[in-house]
Coordinates of C-alpha atoms in Angstrom, one line a residue:
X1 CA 34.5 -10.7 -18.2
X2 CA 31.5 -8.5 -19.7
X3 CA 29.6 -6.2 -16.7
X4 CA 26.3 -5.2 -17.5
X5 CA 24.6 -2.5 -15.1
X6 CA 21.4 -2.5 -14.4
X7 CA 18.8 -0.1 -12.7
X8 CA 16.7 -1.9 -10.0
X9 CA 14.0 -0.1 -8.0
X10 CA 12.9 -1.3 -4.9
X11 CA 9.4 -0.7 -4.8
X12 CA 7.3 0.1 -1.3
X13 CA 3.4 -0.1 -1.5
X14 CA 1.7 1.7 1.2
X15 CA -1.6 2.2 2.6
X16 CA -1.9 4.6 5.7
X17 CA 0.4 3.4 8.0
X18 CA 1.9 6.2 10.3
X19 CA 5.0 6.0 7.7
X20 CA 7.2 3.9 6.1
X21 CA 10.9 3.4 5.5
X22 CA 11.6 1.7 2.0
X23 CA 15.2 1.2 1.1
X24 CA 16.5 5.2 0.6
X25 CA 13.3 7.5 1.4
X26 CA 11.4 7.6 4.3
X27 CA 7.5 8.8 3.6
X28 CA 5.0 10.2 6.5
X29 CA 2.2 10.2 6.3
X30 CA 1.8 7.3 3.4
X31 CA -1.3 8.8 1.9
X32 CA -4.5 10.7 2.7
X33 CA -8.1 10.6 2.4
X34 CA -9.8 14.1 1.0
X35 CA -13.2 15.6 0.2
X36 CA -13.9 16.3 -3.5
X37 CA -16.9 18.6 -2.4
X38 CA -14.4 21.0 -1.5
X39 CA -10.7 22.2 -2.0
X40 CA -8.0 21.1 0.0
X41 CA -4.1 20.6 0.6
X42 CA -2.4 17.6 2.2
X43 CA 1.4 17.5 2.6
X44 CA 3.8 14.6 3.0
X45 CA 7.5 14.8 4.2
X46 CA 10.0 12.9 2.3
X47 CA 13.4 11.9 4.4
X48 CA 16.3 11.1 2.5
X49 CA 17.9 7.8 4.4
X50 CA 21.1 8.4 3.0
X51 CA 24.5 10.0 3.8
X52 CA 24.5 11.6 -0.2
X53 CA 22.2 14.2 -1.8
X54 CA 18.9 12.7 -3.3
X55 CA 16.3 13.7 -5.8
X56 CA 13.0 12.1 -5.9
X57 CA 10.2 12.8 -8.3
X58 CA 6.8 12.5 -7.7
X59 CA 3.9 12.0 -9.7
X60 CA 0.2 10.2 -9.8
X61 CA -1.5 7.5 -12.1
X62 CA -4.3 5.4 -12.1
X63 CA -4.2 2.8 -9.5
X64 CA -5.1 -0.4 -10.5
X65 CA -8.9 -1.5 -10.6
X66 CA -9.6 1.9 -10.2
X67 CA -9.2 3.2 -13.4
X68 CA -12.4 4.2 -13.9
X69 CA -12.6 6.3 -10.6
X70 CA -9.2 8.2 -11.1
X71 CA -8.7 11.1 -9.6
X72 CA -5.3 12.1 -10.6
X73 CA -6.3 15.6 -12.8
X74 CA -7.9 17.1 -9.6
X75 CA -4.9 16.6 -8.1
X76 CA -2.2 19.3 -8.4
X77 CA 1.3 18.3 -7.2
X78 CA 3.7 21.2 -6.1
X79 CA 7.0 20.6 -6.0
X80 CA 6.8 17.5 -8.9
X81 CA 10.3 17.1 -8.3
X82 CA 12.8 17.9 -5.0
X83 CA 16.4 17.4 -4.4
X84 CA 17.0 16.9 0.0
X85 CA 20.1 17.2 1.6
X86 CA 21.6 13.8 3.2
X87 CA 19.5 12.5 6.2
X88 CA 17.5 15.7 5.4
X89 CA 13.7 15.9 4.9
X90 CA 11.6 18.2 2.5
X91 CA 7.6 18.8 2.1
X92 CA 5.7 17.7 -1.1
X93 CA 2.0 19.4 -1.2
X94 CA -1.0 17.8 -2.8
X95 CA -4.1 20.4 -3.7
X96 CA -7.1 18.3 -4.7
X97 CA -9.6 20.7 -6.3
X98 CA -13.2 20.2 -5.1
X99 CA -15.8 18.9 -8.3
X100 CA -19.8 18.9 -8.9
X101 CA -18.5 16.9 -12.1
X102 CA -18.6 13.6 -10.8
X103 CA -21.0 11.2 -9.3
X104 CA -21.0 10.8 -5.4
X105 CA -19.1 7.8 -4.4
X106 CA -15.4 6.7 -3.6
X107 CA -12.3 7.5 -6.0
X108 CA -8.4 7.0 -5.7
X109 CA -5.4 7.8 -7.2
X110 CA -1.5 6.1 -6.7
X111 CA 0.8 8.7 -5.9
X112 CA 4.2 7.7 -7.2
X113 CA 7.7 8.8 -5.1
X114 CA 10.7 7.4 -7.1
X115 CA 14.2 8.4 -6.5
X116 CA 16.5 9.5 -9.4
X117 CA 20.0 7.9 -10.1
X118 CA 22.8 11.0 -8.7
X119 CA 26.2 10.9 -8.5
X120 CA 26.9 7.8 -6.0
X121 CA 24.2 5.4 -6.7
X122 CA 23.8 2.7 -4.1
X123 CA 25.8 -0.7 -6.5
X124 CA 25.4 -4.2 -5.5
X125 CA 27.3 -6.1 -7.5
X126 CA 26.9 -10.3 -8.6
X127 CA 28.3 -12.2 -10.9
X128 CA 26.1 -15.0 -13.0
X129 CA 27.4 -16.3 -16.0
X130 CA 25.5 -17.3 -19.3
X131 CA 24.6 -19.8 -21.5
X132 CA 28.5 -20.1 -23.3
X133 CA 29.9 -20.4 -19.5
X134 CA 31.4 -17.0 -19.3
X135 CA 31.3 -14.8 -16.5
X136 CA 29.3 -11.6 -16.2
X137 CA 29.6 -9.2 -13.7
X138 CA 25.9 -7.4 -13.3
X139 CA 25.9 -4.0 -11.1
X140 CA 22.7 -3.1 -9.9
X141 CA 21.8 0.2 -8.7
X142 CA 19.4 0.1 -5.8
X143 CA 16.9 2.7 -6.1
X144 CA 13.9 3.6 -4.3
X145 CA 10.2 3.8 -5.3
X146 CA 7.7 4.3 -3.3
X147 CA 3.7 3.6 -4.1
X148 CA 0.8 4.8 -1.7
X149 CA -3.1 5.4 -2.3
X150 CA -5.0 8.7 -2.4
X151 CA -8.8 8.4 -2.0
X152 CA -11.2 11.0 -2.4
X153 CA -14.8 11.0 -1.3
X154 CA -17.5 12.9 -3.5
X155 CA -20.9 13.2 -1.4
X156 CA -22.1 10.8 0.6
X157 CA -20.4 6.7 1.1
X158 CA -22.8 3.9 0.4
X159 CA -21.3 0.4 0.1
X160 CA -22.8 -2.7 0.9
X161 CA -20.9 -6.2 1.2
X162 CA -20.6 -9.7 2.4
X163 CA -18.1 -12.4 2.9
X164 CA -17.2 -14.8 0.4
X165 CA -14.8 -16.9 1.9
X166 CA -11.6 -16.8 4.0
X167 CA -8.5 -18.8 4.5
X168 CA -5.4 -18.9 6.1
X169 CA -1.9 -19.8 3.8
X170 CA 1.6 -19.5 5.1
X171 CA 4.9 -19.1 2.8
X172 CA 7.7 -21.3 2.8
X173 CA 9.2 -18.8 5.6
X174 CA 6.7 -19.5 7.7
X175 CA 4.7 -16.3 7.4
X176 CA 0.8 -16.4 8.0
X177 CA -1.2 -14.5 5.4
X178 CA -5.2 -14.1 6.1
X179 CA -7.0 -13.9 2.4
X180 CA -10.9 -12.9 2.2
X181 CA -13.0 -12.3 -0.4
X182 CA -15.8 -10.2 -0.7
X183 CA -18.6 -9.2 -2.4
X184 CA -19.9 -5.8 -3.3
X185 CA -22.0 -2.9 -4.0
X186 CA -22.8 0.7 -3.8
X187 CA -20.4 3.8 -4.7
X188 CA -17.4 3.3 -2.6
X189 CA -15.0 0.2 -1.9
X190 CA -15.2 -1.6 1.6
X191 CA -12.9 -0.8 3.9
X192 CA -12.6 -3.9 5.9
X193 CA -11.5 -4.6 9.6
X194 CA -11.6 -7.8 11.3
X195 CA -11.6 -8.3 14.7
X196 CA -9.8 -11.5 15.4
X197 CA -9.8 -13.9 18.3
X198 CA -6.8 -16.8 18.9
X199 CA -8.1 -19.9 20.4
X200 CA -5.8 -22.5 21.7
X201 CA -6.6 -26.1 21.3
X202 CA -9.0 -26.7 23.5
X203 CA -10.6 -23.5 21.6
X204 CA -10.1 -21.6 24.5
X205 CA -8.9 -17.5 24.1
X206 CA -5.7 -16.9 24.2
X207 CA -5.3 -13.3 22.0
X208 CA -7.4 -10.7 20.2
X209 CA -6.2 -8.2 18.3
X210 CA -8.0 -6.1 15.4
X211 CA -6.7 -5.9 12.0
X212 CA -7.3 -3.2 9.4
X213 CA -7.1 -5.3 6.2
X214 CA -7.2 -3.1 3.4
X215 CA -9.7 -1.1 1.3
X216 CA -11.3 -3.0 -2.1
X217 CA -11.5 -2.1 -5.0
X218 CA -15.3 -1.0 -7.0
X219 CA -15.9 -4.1 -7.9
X220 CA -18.6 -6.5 -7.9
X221 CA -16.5 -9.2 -6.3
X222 CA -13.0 -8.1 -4.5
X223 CA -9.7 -10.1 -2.4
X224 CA -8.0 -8.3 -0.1
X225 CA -4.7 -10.1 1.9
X226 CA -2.9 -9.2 4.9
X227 CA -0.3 -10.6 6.9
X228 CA -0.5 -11.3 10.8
X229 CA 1.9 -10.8 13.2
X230 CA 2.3 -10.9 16.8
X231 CA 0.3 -14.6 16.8
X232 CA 0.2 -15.8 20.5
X233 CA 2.6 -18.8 20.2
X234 CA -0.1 -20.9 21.8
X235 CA -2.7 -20.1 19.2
X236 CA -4.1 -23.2 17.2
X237 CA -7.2 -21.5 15.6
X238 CA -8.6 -17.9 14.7
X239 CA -12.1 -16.4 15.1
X240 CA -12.4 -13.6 12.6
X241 CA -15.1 -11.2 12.3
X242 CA -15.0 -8.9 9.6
X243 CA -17.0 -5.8 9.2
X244 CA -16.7 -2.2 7.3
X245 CA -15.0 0.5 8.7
X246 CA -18.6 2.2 9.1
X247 CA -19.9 -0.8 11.3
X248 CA -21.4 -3.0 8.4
X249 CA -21.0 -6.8 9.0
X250 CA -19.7 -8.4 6.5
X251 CA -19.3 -12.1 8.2
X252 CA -17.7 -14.5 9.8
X253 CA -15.0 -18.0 9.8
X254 CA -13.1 -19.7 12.3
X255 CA -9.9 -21.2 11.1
X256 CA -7.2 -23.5 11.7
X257 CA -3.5 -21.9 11.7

């Protein structure tokens, strides 16, 4: 029997939650927001999860549909690489460098924590066979990599929006996921919150809640998604009013769950 190893990284995507736990490393706080008018420092503790040494190196790149409003070469990263002690945590710094270079607006950088194969990598093991019928064992080493958002502000935010359209689509497991798209202008993406309402079938109230969904991207036209939880069982419709994080409204749609 052949055996083939493989490296597989879990990857995490964040976006300022308190913190997050992803497979090995624990992150907190998963991501900041900074001033580019001025200089400053933001630090984030990495945990190692595990009961064996870890090293995790950490770096930044362009974030998707933000690549031209990257703000990874103001960003120093000190130390780019740590090694923590089991169940032990360590600081990472971040000093973003204040610029007059660039245009006021919104800009945003993906800050990249991936964990480094040591001695005792994490192996699950499975065995597939191929197209001749013989068995293959495949080992695959679990690592970790985490992905979270860094956005910087230059001057003053101006964004404009409105609602395109919503709708509400559920996996095969059941899972209800709310997607809205937007429309946009101005020098910063929207950051969107929707204030929700459950109505039973009699569209009576049975729940509200409010949901930060996500920030957009600088485009002209932009989909955010986000997934809902804690649904009062009783709920047979949702009222959603979404609006900027500033207090624009950006519209409204009742749906059917």
């Amino acid at each position: 029997m052949k055996i083939f190893n493989k490296i597989f990284y879990g990857v995490m995507f964040s976006l300022f939650f308190t913190n997050v736990f992803a497979f090995n490393i624990g992150i907190a706080p998963t991501g900041f927001y900074t001033s580019l008018d001025k200089n400053e420092t933001h630090e984030i503790m990495v945990t190692n999860n595990t009961s064996e040494s870890m090293r995790v190196e950490i770096s930044s790149e362009a974030a998707s549909e933000w690549e031209n409003y990257n703000i990874g070469e103001l960003i120093r990263i000190y130390p780019k690489s740590i090694t923590i002690k089991p169940n032990g945590s360590r600081s990472v710094r971040f000093a973003v460098r204040g610029t007059k270079d660039l245009p006021d607006g919104e800009y945003k950088t993906k800050l990249v924590f991936k964990e480094v194969s040591g001695k005792k990598p994490q192996v699950m093991s499975q065995t597939v066979q191929n197209e001749s019928g013989e068995d293959v064992a495949v080992n695959f080493e679990l690592l970790t990599e985490v992905h979270m958002a860094a956005y910087g502000l230059k001057g003053k935010r101006e964004v404009k929006g409105q609602l395109i359209n919503s709708e509400i689509k559920k996996d095969k497991n059941g899972n209800v996921n709310l997607i809205a798209n937007f429309s946009r202008s101005g020098n910063s993406g929207l950051a969107v919150v929707a204030d929700i309402e459950y109505l039973d079938i009699n569209k009576k109230r049975v729940g509200k809640q409010e949901v930060k969904i996500g920030i957009t991207s600088r485009n002209a036209t932009a989909k955010l998604e986000r997934n809902l939880v804690e649904i009062p069982p009783s709920s047979k419709f949702i009222r959603i009013s979404y609006k900027d994080k500033d207090g624009l409204k950006l519209g409204s749609k009742e749906l059917s769950l």
